[in-house]
Tab-separated table of C-alpha atoms and ligand atoms in Angstrom:
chain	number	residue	atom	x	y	z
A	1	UNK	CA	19.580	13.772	19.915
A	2	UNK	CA	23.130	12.935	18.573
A	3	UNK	CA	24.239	9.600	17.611
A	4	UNK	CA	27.809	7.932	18.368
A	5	UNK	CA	28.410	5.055	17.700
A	6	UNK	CA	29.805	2.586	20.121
A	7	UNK	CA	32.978	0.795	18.678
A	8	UNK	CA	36.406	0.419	18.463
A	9	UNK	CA	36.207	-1.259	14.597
A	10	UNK	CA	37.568	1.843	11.854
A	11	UNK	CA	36.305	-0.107	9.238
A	12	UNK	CA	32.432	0.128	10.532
A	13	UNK	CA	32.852	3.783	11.408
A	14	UNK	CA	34.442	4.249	7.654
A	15	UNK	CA	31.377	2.455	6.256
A	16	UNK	CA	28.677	4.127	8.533
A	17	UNK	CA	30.136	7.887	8.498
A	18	UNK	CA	28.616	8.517	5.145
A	19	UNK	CA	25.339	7.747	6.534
A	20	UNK	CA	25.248	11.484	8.263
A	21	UNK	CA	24.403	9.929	11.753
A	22	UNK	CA	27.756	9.215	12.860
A	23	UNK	CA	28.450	12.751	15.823
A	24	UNK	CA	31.032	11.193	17.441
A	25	UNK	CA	32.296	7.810	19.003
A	26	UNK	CA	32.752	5.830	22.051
A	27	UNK	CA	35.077	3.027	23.010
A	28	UNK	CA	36.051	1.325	25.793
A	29	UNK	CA	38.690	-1.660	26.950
A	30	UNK	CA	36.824	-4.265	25.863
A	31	UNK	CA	35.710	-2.862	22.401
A	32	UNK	CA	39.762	-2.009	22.060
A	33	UNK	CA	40.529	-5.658	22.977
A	34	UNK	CA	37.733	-6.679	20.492
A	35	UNK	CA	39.384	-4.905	17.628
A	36	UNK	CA	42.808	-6.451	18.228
A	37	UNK	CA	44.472	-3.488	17.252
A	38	UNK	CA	47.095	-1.210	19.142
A	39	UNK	CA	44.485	1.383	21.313
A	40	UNK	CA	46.473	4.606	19.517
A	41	UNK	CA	46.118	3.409	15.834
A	42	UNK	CA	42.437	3.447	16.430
A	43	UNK	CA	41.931	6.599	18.036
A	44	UNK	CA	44.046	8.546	15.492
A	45	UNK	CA	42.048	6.672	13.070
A	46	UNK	CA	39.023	7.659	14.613
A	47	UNK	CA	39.715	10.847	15.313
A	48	UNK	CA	40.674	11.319	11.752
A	49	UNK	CA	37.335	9.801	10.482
A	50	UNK	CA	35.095	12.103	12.739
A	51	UNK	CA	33.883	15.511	13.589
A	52	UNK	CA	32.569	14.541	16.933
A	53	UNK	CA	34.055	13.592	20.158
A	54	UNK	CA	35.969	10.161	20.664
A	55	UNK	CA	35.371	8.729	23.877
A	56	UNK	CA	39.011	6.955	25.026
A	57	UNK	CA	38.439	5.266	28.231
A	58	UNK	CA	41.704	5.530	30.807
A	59	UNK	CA	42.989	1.739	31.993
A	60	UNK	CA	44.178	2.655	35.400
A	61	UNK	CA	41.587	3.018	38.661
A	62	UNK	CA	44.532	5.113	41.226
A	63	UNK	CA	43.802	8.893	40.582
A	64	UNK	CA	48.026	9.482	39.816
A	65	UNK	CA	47.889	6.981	37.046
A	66	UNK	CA	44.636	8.274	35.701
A	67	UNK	CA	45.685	11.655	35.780
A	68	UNK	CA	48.730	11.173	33.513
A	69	UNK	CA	47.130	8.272	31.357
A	70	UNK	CA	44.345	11.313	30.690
A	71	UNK	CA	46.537	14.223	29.672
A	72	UNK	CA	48.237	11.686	27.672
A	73	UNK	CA	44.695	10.645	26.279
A	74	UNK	CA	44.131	14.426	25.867
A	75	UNK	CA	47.138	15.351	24.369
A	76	UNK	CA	47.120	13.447	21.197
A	77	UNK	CA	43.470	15.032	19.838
A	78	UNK	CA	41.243	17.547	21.099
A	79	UNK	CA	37.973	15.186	19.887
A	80	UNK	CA	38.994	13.378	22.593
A	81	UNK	CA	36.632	12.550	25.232
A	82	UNK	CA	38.904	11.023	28.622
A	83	UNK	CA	36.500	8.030	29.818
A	84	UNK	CA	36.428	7.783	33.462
A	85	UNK	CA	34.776	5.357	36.069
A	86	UNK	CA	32.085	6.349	38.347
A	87	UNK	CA	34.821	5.942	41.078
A	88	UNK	CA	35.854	8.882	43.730
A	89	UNK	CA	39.506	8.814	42.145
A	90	UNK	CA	37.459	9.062	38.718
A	91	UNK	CA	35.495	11.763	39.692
A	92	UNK	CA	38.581	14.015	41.200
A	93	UNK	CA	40.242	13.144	37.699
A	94	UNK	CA	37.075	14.469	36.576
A	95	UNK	CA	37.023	17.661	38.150
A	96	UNK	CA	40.072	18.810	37.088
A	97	UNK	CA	40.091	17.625	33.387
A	98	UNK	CA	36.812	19.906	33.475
A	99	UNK	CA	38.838	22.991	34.751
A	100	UNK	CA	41.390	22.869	31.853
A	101	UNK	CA	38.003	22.385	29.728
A	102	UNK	CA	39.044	18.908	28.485
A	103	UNK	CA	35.532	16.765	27.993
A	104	UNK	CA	35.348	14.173	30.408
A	105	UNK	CA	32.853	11.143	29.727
A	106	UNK	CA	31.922	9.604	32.934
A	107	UNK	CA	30.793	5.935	32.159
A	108	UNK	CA	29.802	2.799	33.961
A	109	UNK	CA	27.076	4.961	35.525
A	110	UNK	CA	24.180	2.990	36.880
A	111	UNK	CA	22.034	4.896	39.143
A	112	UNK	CA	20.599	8.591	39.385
A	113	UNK	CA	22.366	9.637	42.645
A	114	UNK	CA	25.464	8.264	40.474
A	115	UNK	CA	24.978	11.035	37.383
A	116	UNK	CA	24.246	13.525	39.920
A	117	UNK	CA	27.983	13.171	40.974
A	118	UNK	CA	29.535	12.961	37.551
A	119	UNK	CA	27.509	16.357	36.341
A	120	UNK	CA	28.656	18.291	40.272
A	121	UNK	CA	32.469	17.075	38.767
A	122	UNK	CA	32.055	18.585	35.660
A	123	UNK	CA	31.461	16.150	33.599
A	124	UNK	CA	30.896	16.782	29.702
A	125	UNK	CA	28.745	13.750	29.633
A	126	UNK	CA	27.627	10.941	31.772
A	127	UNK	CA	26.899	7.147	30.630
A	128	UNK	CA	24.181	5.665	32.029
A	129	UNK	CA	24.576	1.884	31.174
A	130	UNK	CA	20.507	0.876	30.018
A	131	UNK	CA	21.492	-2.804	28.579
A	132	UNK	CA	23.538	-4.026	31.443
A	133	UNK	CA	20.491	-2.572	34.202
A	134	UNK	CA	18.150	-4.944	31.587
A	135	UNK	CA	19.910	-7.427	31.839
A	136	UNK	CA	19.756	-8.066	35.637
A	137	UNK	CA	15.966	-7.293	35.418
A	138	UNK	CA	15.548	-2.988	36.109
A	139	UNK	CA	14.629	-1.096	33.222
A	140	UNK	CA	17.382	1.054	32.383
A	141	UNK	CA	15.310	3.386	31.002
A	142	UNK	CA	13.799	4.341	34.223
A	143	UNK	CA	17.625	5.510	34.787
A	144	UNK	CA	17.789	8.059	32.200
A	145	UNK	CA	14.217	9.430	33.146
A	146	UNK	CA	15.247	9.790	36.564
A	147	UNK	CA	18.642	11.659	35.448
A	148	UNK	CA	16.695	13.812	33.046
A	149	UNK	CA	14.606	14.969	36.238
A	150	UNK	CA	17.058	15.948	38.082
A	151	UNK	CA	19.354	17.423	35.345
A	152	UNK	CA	16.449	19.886	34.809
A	153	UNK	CA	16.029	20.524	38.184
A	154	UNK	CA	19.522	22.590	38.302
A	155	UNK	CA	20.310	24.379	35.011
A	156	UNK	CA	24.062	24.568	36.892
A	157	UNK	CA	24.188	20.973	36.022
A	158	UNK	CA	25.450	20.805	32.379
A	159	UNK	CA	26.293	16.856	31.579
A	160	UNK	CA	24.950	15.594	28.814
A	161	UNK	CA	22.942	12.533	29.188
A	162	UNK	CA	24.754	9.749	27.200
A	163	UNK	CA	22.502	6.781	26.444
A	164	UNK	CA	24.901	3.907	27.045
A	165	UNK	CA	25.034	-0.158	26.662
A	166	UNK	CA	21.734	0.176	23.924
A	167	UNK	CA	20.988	-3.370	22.992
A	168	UNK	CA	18.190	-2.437	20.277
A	169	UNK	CA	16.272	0.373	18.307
A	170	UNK	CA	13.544	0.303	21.126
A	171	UNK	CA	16.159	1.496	23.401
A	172	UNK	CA	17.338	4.393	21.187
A	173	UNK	CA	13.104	5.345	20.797
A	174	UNK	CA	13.051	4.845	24.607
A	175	UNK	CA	16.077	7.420	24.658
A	176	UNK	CA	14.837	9.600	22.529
A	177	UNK	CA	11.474	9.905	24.587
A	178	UNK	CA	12.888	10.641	27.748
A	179	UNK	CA	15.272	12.888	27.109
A	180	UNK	CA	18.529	11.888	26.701
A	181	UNK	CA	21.398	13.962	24.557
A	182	UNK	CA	23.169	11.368	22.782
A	183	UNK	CA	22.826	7.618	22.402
A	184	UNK	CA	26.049	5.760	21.364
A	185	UNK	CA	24.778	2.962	19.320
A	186	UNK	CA	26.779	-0.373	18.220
A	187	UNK	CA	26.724	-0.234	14.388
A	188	UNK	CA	24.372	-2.989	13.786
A	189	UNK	CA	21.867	-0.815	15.814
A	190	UNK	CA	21.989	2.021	14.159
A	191	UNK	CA	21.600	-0.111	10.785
A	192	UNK	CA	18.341	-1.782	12.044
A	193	UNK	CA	17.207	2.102	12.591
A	194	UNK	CA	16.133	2.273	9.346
A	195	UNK	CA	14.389	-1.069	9.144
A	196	UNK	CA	10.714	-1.786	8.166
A	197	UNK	CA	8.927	-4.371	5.996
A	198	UNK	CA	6.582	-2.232	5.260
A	199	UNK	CA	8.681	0.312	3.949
A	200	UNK	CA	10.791	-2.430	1.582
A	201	UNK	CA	7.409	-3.573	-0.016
A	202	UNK	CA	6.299	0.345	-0.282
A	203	UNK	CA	9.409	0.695	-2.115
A	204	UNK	CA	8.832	-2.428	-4.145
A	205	UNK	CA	5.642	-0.841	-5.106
A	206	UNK	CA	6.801	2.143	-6.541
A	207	UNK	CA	9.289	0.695	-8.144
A	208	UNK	CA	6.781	-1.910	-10.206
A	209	UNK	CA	4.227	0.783	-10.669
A	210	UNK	CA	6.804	3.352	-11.899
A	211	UNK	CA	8.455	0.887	-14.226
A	212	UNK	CA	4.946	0.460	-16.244
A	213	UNK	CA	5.028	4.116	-16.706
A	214	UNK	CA	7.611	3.872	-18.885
A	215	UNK	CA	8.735	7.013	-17.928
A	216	UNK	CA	12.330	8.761	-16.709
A	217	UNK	CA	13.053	11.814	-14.227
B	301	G3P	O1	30.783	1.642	25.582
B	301	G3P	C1	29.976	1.815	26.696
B	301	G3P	C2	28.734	0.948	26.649
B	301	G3P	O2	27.917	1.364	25.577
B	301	G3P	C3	29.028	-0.524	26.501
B	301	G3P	O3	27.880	-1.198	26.844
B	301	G3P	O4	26.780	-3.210	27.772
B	301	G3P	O5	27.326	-3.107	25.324
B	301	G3P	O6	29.178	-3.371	26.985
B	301	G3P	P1	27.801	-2.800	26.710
């Protein structure tokens, strides 16, 4: 399973790429409006920072301004992921970003028949948001199950499964257990990952006990 994380804040992905668990990144308009910051500064910056893709999301919804805004997405790094809605003028962009083999990221994706469409237009990946279905009272992980099935149904079908809108490390176990490719994680997620109390007072142990040694390595 990779790991992006999902943020528009440089100075997070500068502090978490060290960690090894940083494969790419995705943004969208509201994480760029969050960071306050010009939308091209950061995804130079990004793209600068990481190996993986960078998911840029286009702003307009008619297929002749998402066309252009794409290729003009595409243009300035070939990390670049263009973000499209699950819209039929997103999924035509779709199609023919994925014939001049640029990755397409199909987001806002919230039910199987949904995915299904994004992976028949070639998408590179597909976002299935699991927090958002939560929060109206579905379990979003039932959506990535049921995408899993029918990705392995049709080995013609190559989207990756992109675990989208994670709220918590359950959801990236959750993920993990059913299947899905990648799970874009906010930062403070993927710091909780490593989290357990019984592993700090394990470590507190070792160090007290290995301290009365008296010894060195
Ligand atoms: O960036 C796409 C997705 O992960 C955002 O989800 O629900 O946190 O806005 P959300």
């Amino acid at each position: 399973m990779e790991f992006f994380l999902d943020t528009a804040d440089v100075n997070e992905v500068k502090e978490l790429i060290d960690t090894g668990f940083v494969d790419g990144i995705t943004t969208n308009p509201t994480l760029i409006a969050r960071s306050g910051r010009q939308w091209k500064d950061v995804v130079k910056e990004m793209c600068a920072i990481v190996e993986g893709p960078v998911s840029v999301e286009v702003a307009s919804l008619d297929y002749e301004t998402m066309i252009q805004e794409a290729r003009r997405l595409a243009d300035i790094n070939e990390k670049i992921a263009i973000k499209v809605p699950l819209t039929p003028a997103g999924l035509r962009v779709c199609k023919e970003l994925s014939t001049d083999d640029i990755m397409v990221n199909v987001t806002l994706c919230f039910t199987p028949v949904q995915a299904l469409l994004a992976a028949k237009a070639g998408a590179t990946f597909v976002s299935p948001f699991v927090g958002r279905m939560d929060d109206i009272g579905h379990d979003g992980m039932d959506l990535i199950k049921d995408i899993r099935v029918i990705y392995e149904n049709y080995a013609g079908l190559g989207a990756n499964i992109l675990a989208a809108s994670i709220r918590h490390p359950l959801h990236v176990l959750q993920a993990a257990k059913a299947g899905a490719d990648v799970a874009t994680i906010p930062p403070s997620v993927l710091r909780q990952l490593y989290k357990h109390p019984l592993t700090d007072r394990g470590i507190d142990a070792f160090v007290k006990d290995w301290e009365s040694t008296g010894q060195k390595i």
